[in-house]
Structure formats: structure tokens, C-alpha cells
């Protein structure tokens, strides 16, 4: 006889990776909406100022995932890279909806603006391989056990607290200090950048609506600029002179001889800056209400944050 599964009927959200930029933004947004929120992290951030319940847990273990996700109606996974195997088990047990934050680095960007049906480009890129395996796991679990999941994909992210990203902390701190910034590829090609707060708002919509289930959705981003234009906005708002050092393929090839991280960056990321890298979120726009922060406002909020921390 199958054991009966009790379903939690209280609206209760769990945010995994809550001390990261996206997780913090999502927790803040959910709290502002009056939702009951459990913020899960391995170590709390020093700048935490939310009234949400904080739970310290390691979701790479089954016991940690159970501690983190017990009784959740919606689980938002903002962990990069995602720790998902045990989270899936707990979501199935609790019949929770799982919303997984992801990026666009899985796609072949050379065929035009990327939407949810754009072909994947895997080749020898390990991060893309892992993303394909993860998506296949979610799809197969939905077919076999009716897992309710959504993959929310945004482009290169920036925002308060974003550290490791093309437009992460290094760029914003360089702009504030008037230092030069180093970037790879062609900075005069269009490249979509997604604001972390807009990403969080979209995840909440995907998590609370029955219109989104069992597939991939691109979250909204402000109109695409070139990377050079985006840098202009950052340095102008910082009040400093823009100085940029560009690393092309030949330079990266030479530097990669001596540095394994540079070899990995060339393999995993360079193609995104040798072609237009443009996100198409029209599927989301046709279904939900967009919440898109203009670049000027988003950049100011990001600069203000990095000025304070």
C-alpha cells in the first residue's frame, strides 16, 4: 500500500541560495508581497536585513534538502551551479513547485535572438553539458513522477551583490574608482544584461502562476545594448572616465598557455562575445506582466550598493 502524502495547503515559499544576489532580491520581493518565506543558505550574508526565517542547510545532502524545503508550496533554487538531486526528491514528497534559476549559456547565439526553442550549443563546454543533463533530469522526472517545475533563464546578470559575472563587482568597483576594466571579445556587439531584481520578480510570477509549468521561460530584461554602451552608462553614472582593455582570441590563446582559468573562460564564454548575444523574452511578455527596470535606474542602484559594501 502506498503511503499517503500530506499536501501543505499554506502558501509558503523557500528560497535556496538566499545569501546570493538573486536569492536576496527574491526574498525581499516575496516578503514585500506579504508571503511567508524561508531563506536557506549555508552561511548568512553580512548585509542581511530581511525579516524572513533563515535556515542554514546544505542542500547537497538529503537531510539538508529536507530541512530546507519541508512544507514548502514553492521552492526557488537560486544556487549556482544548482544542487538539485535531493531537492527534487523533497519537492516530489511535498508536492512542491520547483523554480530553477538558470542562464542562457546553453544556447547557440549565432542564429539570432535566443528564445526558448533556440538550439543548444554544447560541444566541449562543461557548463552547457551539465545544464543539458539537468534539464533532461527534470523532464524525465516530470514524465515519471509529475514533477511541477519551471526553468527561469536570464542573460548575464548584474545588480546589488552580483560578484561573479561579466558585469559583476569588478566592473562596478572599477568604475567607482576610475580604474580600467578588462573584457573579452567584441564589446561593440549587442549583448543582453539582466537585472537581478527583475529576474527575481519574474521568478515569483512563474512560481505562483499555473500558467507556467514543466518548461523553460526567459525572464524579462531591459532593451539590449552593446557591451560598450552598457559600460558607458556605468562609468557615466559613476562619474569617472571609461577605460577598457579588450582581450581578443589571440591574446587569450597566449595567456591560456599559462593560466587554466583563462583557458576555461575562453572555452566557456568567448563565443558569447564574438556573436550578438540577445535574449528574446516575448513568451513571458505575452503571458505575464513585465517588471523591467530601466538600465539607468538599475545601474544607479547597483553602484549605490557597491559604494556601501
Tab-separated table of C-alpha atoms in Angstrom:
chain	number	residue	atom	x	y	z
A	1	UNK	CA	0.000	0.000	0.000
A	2	UNK	CA	1.358	3.413	-0.959
A	3	UNK	CA	1.897	5.809	1.894
A	4	UNK	CA	-0.455	8.797	1.650
A	5	UNK	CA	1.343	12.088	1.054
A	6	UNK	CA	0.097	15.072	3.016
A	7	UNK	CA	-0.092	18.250	0.957
A	8	UNK	CA	0.786	21.566	2.525
A	9	UNK	CA	-2.042	23.999	1.733
A	10	UNK	CA	-0.479	27.077	3.352
A	11	UNK	CA	1.264	29.444	0.933
A	12	UNK	CA	4.909	29.024	1.895
A	13	UNK	CA	7.959	29.813	-0.220
A	14	UNK	CA	11.511	28.557	0.178
A	15	UNK	CA	14.453	30.371	-1.435
A	16	UNK	CA	17.624	28.296	-1.814
A	17	UNK	CA	20.843	30.273	-2.189
A	18	UNK	CA	19.267	33.152	-0.300
A	19	UNK	CA	22.543	34.923	0.504
A	20	UNK	CA	23.410	35.459	-3.170
A	21	UNK	CA	22.292	38.487	-5.129
A	22	UNK	CA	19.372	36.801	-6.883
A	23	UNK	CA	18.290	34.982	-3.732
A	24	UNK	CA	18.403	38.168	-1.659
A	25	UNK	CA	16.373	40.046	-4.259
A	26	UNK	CA	13.800	37.263	-4.402
A	27	UNK	CA	13.464	37.012	-0.618
A	28	UNK	CA	12.977	40.794	-0.381
A	29	UNK	CA	10.350	40.736	-3.121
A	30	UNK	CA	8.414	37.854	-1.550
A	31	UNK	CA	8.500	39.480	1.891
A	32	UNK	CA	7.230	42.764	0.431
A	33	UNK	CA	4.303	40.855	-1.059
A	34	UNK	CA	3.467	39.554	2.403
A	35	UNK	CA	4.406	35.947	1.733
A	36	UNK	CA	5.783	33.598	4.342
A	37	UNK	CA	9.386	32.948	3.324
A	38	UNK	CA	12.165	30.630	4.441
A	39	UNK	CA	15.588	31.835	3.311
A	40	UNK	CA	18.056	28.954	3.019
A	41	UNK	CA	21.806	29.390	2.852
A	42	UNK	CA	24.965	27.673	4.018
A	43	UNK	CA	26.255	30.895	5.534
A	44	UNK	CA	24.186	34.069	6.058
A	45	UNK	CA	25.312	37.247	4.316
A	46	UNK	CA	26.703	40.037	6.488
A	47	UNK	CA	24.347	42.526	4.790
A	48	UNK	CA	21.200	40.503	5.505
A	49	UNK	CA	18.332	42.746	6.608
A	50	UNK	CA	15.210	40.704	5.837
A	51	UNK	CA	12.608	39.511	8.364
A	52	UNK	CA	12.363	36.121	6.633
A	53	UNK	CA	13.042	32.904	8.522
A	54	UNK	CA	16.705	31.982	7.995
A	55	UNK	CA	17.694	28.315	7.826
A	56	UNK	CA	21.295	27.134	7.493
A	57	UNK	CA	21.361	23.944	5.433
A	58	UNK	CA	23.498	22.054	2.938
A	59	UNK	CA	21.096	21.032	0.168
A	60	UNK	CA	23.690	18.751	-1.450
A	61	UNK	CA	22.635	16.210	1.208
A	62	UNK	CA	19.187	14.654	1.556
A	63	UNK	CA	18.900	15.670	5.205
A	64	UNK	CA	19.871	19.242	4.321
A	65	UNK	CA	17.348	19.392	1.479
A	66	UNK	CA	14.610	18.057	3.768
A	67	UNK	CA	15.473	20.630	6.426
A	68	UNK	CA	15.420	23.397	3.836
A	69	UNK	CA	12.310	22.505	1.857
A	70	UNK	CA	9.946	20.861	4.334
A	71	UNK	CA	6.316	22.008	3.910
A	72	UNK	CA	7.126	24.353	1.007
A	73	UNK	CA	4.486	25.063	-1.613
A	74	UNK	CA	7.089	26.642	-3.913
A	75	UNK	CA	10.862	26.111	-3.895
A	76	UNK	CA	13.001	28.697	-5.698
A	77	UNK	CA	16.502	27.404	-6.434
A	78	UNK	CA	18.925	30.319	-6.839
A	79	UNK	CA	22.050	28.223	-6.267
A	80	UNK	CA	24.769	28.381	-8.941
A	81	UNK	CA	25.625	25.740	-10.009
A	82	UNK	CA	22.359	24.115	-8.928
A	83	UNK	CA	22.400	21.403	-6.262
A	84	UNK	CA	19.233	19.695	-7.355
A	85	UNK	CA	19.101	15.900	-6.934
A	86	UNK	CA	17.944	15.839	-3.313
A	87	UNK	CA	15.814	18.959	-3.754
A	88	UNK	CA	13.836	17.143	-6.455
A	89	UNK	CA	13.188	14.233	-4.081
A	90	UNK	CA	11.856	16.545	-1.385
A	91	UNK	CA	9.729	18.528	-3.867
A	92	UNK	CA	8.131	15.287	-5.046
A	93	UNK	CA	7.454	14.224	-1.472
A	94	UNK	CA	5.875	17.570	-0.558
A	95	UNK	CA	4.325	18.164	-3.999
A	96	UNK	CA	6.116	21.491	-4.146
A	97	UNK	CA	6.573	23.510	-7.317
A	98	UNK	CA	10.257	23.908	-8.205
A	99	UNK	CA	11.535	27.073	-9.929
A	100	UNK	CA	15.135	26.822	-11.071
A	101	UNK	CA	17.201	29.910	-11.951
A	102	UNK	CA	19.433	29.396	-14.978
A	103	UNK	CA	21.317	31.357	-17.636
A	104	UNK	CA	21.487	31.467	-21.442
A	105	UNK	CA	24.962	29.980	-21.878
A	106	UNK	CA	23.426	26.730	-23.116
A	107	UNK	CA	22.301	28.249	-26.440
A	108	UNK	CA	23.753	28.707	-29.907
A	109	UNK	CA	23.666	32.506	-30.021
A	110	UNK	CA	24.869	32.669	-33.613
A	111	UNK	CA	21.415	32.028	-35.079
A	112	UNK	CA	19.783	35.283	-33.899
A	113	UNK	CA	17.920	36.372	-30.740
A	114	UNK	CA	17.606	33.449	-28.342
A	115	UNK	CA	14.193	32.193	-27.294
A	116	UNK	CA	13.069	29.019	-25.555
A	117	UNK	CA	13.309	26.986	-28.781
A	118	UNK	CA	16.812	28.076	-29.815
A	119	UNK	CA	19.112	25.070	-30.437
A	120	UNK	CA	21.645	24.255	-27.735
A	121	UNK	CA	25.383	24.560	-28.314
A	122	UNK	CA	27.234	22.057	-26.154
A	123	UNK	CA	30.450	20.922	-27.906
A	124	UNK	CA	33.187	20.609	-25.268
A	125	UNK	CA	31.705	23.166	-22.862
A	126	UNK	CA	31.262	21.514	-19.469
A	127	UNK	CA	28.753	24.037	-18.104
A	128	UNK	CA	26.465	23.510	-21.100
A	129	UNK	CA	26.731	19.733	-20.729
A	130	UNK	CA	25.692	19.972	-17.081
A	131	UNK	CA	22.725	22.174	-17.958
A	132	UNK	CA	21.504	19.720	-20.595
A	133	UNK	CA	21.784	16.827	-18.142
A	134	UNK	CA	19.897	18.821	-15.512
A	135	UNK	CA	17.087	19.749	-17.885
A	136	UNK	CA	16.795	16.129	-19.035
A	137	UNK	CA	16.571	15.017	-15.396
A	138	UNK	CA	13.759	17.479	-14.701
A	139	UNK	CA	11.847	16.468	-17.833
A	140	UNK	CA	12.181	12.747	-17.137
A	141	UNK	CA	11.098	13.229	-13.515
A	142	UNK	CA	8.070	15.177	-14.681
A	143	UNK	CA	7.125	12.323	-17.011
A	144	UNK	CA	7.664	9.614	-14.402
A	145	UNK	CA	6.546	11.374	-11.202
A	146	UNK	CA	4.682	14.503	-12.380
A	147	UNK	CA	7.271	16.947	-11.034
A	148	UNK	CA	5.985	20.513	-11.287
A	149	UNK	CA	8.997	22.559	-12.378
A	150	UNK	CA	9.968	25.670	-14.322
A	151	UNK	CA	13.411	26.721	-15.571
A	152	UNK	CA	13.764	30.521	-15.492
A	153	UNK	CA	16.593	31.712	-17.714
A	154	UNK	CA	18.141	35.158	-17.687
A	155	UNK	CA	21.098	36.619	-19.535
A	156	UNK	CA	24.351	37.798	-17.924
A	157	UNK	CA	23.208	39.174	-14.591
A	158	UNK	CA	24.137	42.388	-12.806
A	159	UNK	CA	22.817	44.090	-9.708
A	160	UNK	CA	23.432	44.697	-5.998
A	161	UNK	CA	25.671	41.958	-4.665
A	162	UNK	CA	26.381	40.277	-8.015
A	163	UNK	CA	30.015	39.208	-7.760
A	164	UNK	CA	30.932	36.648	-10.433
A	165	UNK	CA	29.533	37.920	-13.720
A	166	UNK	CA	30.663	39.799	-16.813
A	167	UNK	CA	29.081	42.905	-15.271
A	168	UNK	CA	29.784	41.885	-11.703
A	169	UNK	CA	31.504	43.556	-8.797
A	170	UNK	CA	34.852	44.065	-10.550
A	171	UNK	CA	33.353	46.257	-13.284
A	172	UNK	CA	31.275	48.378	-10.911
A	173	UNK	CA	34.103	48.823	-8.387
A	174	UNK	CA	36.493	49.731	-11.215
A	175	UNK	CA	34.046	52.361	-12.430
A	176	UNK	CA	33.631	53.822	-8.948
A	177	UNK	CA	37.412	54.021	-8.527
A	178	UNK	CA	38.095	55.287	-12.053
A	179	UNK	CA	40.093	52.178	-12.942
A	180	UNK	CA	40.142	50.439	-16.318
A	181	UNK	CA	38.050	47.313	-16.894
A	182	UNK	CA	39.127	44.220	-18.814
A	183	UNK	CA	36.649	42.385	-21.040
A	184	UNK	CA	36.859	39.584	-23.571
A	185	UNK	CA	35.618	39.558	-27.156
A	186	UNK	CA	33.964	42.291	-29.208
A	187	UNK	CA	32.377	44.848	-26.881
A	188	UNK	CA	30.582	46.560	-29.774
A	189	UNK	CA	28.225	43.622	-30.357
A	190	UNK	CA	24.730	43.668	-28.788
A	191	UNK	CA	24.597	41.768	-25.509
A	192	UNK	CA	21.614	41.412	-23.175
A	193	UNK	CA	22.188	42.052	-19.464
A	194	UNK	CA	19.548	41.053	-16.901
A	195	UNK	CA	18.990	42.999	-13.678
A	196	UNK	CA	18.858	40.711	-10.641
A	197	UNK	CA	15.738	42.371	-9.205
A	198	UNK	CA	13.854	41.917	-12.498
A	199	UNK	CA	14.970	38.274	-12.546
A	200	UNK	CA	13.607	37.810	-9.015
A	201	UNK	CA	10.272	39.436	-9.857
A	202	UNK	CA	9.860	37.126	-12.852
A	203	UNK	CA	10.700	34.040	-10.791
A	204	UNK	CA	7.954	34.921	-8.319
A	205	UNK	CA	5.441	35.213	-11.155
A	206	UNK	CA	6.499	31.850	-12.556
A	207	UNK	CA	6.292	30.288	-9.108
A	208	UNK	CA	2.805	31.488	-8.259
A	209	UNK	CA	1.036	31.021	-11.597
A	210	UNK	CA	-0.493	27.848	-13.013
A	211	UNK	CA	0.259	29.225	-16.478
A	212	UNK	CA	3.903	28.227	-16.075
A	213	UNK	CA	4.733	24.588	-15.539
A	214	UNK	CA	7.066	21.997	-16.979
A	215	UNK	CA	9.239	24.104	-19.257
A	216	UNK	CA	11.686	26.937	-19.906
A	217	UNK	CA	10.870	30.653	-19.666
A	218	UNK	CA	13.165	33.581	-20.436
A	219	UNK	CA	12.848	36.336	-17.852
A	220	UNK	CA	12.452	39.963	-18.999
A	221	UNK	CA	15.456	42.215	-19.500
A	222	UNK	CA	15.744	45.877	-20.437
A	223	UNK	CA	16.407	46.658	-24.128
A	224	UNK	CA	19.659	45.174	-25.358
A	225	UNK	CA	22.666	47.473	-25.772
A	226	UNK	CA	26.197	46.745	-26.849
A	227	UNK	CA	28.571	45.931	-24.015
A	228	UNK	CA	30.410	49.167	-24.797
A	229	UNK	CA	27.182	51.190	-24.449
A	230	UNK	CA	26.413	49.429	-21.182
A	231	UNK	CA	29.871	50.340	-19.881
A	232	UNK	CA	29.263	53.954	-20.926
A	233	UNK	CA	26.206	54.049	-18.661
A	234	UNK	CA	28.118	52.557	-15.727
A	235	UNK	CA	31.116	54.893	-15.923
A	236	UNK	CA	28.956	57.946	-16.628
A	237	UNK	CA	26.807	57.306	-13.557
A	238	UNK	CA	29.931	56.610	-11.515
A	239	UNK	CA	31.289	59.988	-12.630
A	240	UNK	CA	34.569	58.577	-13.932
A	241	UNK	CA	36.274	58.262	-17.317
A	242	UNK	CA	35.661	54.936	-19.036
A	243	UNK	CA	38.826	52.945	-19.690
A	244	UNK	CA	38.561	49.486	-21.237
A	245	UNK	CA	41.100	46.808	-22.051
A	246	UNK	CA	39.821	44.233	-24.532
A	247	UNK	CA	41.207	40.703	-24.722
A	248	UNK	CA	40.742	39.042	-28.105
A	249	UNK	CA	41.122	35.406	-29.046
A	250	UNK	CA	44.844	35.555	-29.860
A	251	UNK	CA	45.637	37.202	-26.524
A	252	UNK	CA	43.514	34.665	-24.654
A	253	UNK	CA	45.207	31.818	-26.524
A	254	UNK	CA	48.611	33.034	-25.368
A	255	UNK	CA	47.539	33.750	-21.779
A	256	UNK	CA	45.763	30.402	-21.611
A	257	UNK	CA	49.064	28.590	-22.023
A	258	UNK	CA	49.965	29.678	-18.503
A	259	UNK	CA	46.543	30.008	-16.846
A	260	UNK	CA	43.925	27.245	-16.644
A	261	UNK	CA	41.148	29.675	-15.644
A	262	UNK	CA	41.725	31.751	-18.767
A	263	UNK	CA	41.599	28.599	-20.910
A	264	UNK	CA	38.260	27.735	-19.301
A	265	UNK	CA	36.911	31.268	-19.803
A	266	UNK	CA	37.837	31.147	-23.483
A	267	UNK	CA	36.170	27.760	-23.945
A	268	UNK	CA	33.012	28.545	-21.974
A	269	UNK	CA	32.373	32.258	-22.557
A	270	UNK	CA	34.248	33.756	-25.503
A	271	UNK	CA	31.726	32.668	-28.148
A	272	UNK	CA	29.080	34.773	-26.351
A	273	UNK	CA	31.147	37.884	-27.092
A	274	UNK	CA	32.035	37.023	-30.684
A	275	UNK	CA	28.375	37.000	-31.748
A	276	UNK	CA	25.318	39.068	-30.824
A	277	UNK	CA	24.006	37.633	-27.541
A	278	UNK	CA	20.381	38.751	-27.391
A	279	UNK	CA	17.598	37.328	-25.240
A	280	UNK	CA	14.026	37.115	-26.542
A	281	UNK	CA	11.524	37.076	-23.657
A	282	UNK	CA	8.379	37.520	-25.768
A	283	UNK	CA	6.892	34.268	-24.420
A	284	UNK	CA	6.952	35.767	-20.925
A	285	UNK	CA	5.626	39.140	-22.121
A	286	UNK	CA	2.611	37.531	-23.791
A	287	UNK	CA	1.692	35.662	-20.598
A	288	UNK	CA	2.677	37.813	-17.620
A	289	UNK	CA	3.078	41.430	-16.590
A	290	UNK	CA	6.617	42.623	-17.205
A	291	UNK	CA	8.582	44.359	-14.476
A	292	UNK	CA	11.609	45.811	-16.254
A	293	UNK	CA	13.871	48.358	-14.571
A	294	UNK	CA	15.437	50.870	-16.999
A	295	UNK	CA	19.195	50.394	-17.283
A	296	UNK	CA	19.912	53.840	-15.837
A	297	UNK	CA	17.973	53.111	-12.636
A	298	UNK	CA	19.305	49.558	-12.297
A	299	UNK	CA	22.894	50.718	-12.747
A	300	UNK	CA	22.467	53.529	-10.204
A	301	UNK	CA	21.060	51.086	-7.632
A	302	UNK	CA	23.963	48.730	-8.294
A	303	UNK	CA	26.584	51.467	-7.972
A	304	UNK	CA	24.946	52.679	-4.754
A	305	UNK	CA	25.130	49.159	-3.327
A	306	UNK	CA	28.800	48.664	-4.192
A	307	UNK	CA	29.552	52.097	-2.730
A	308	UNK	CA	28.139	50.880	0.584
A	309	UNK	CA	29.588	47.355	0.767
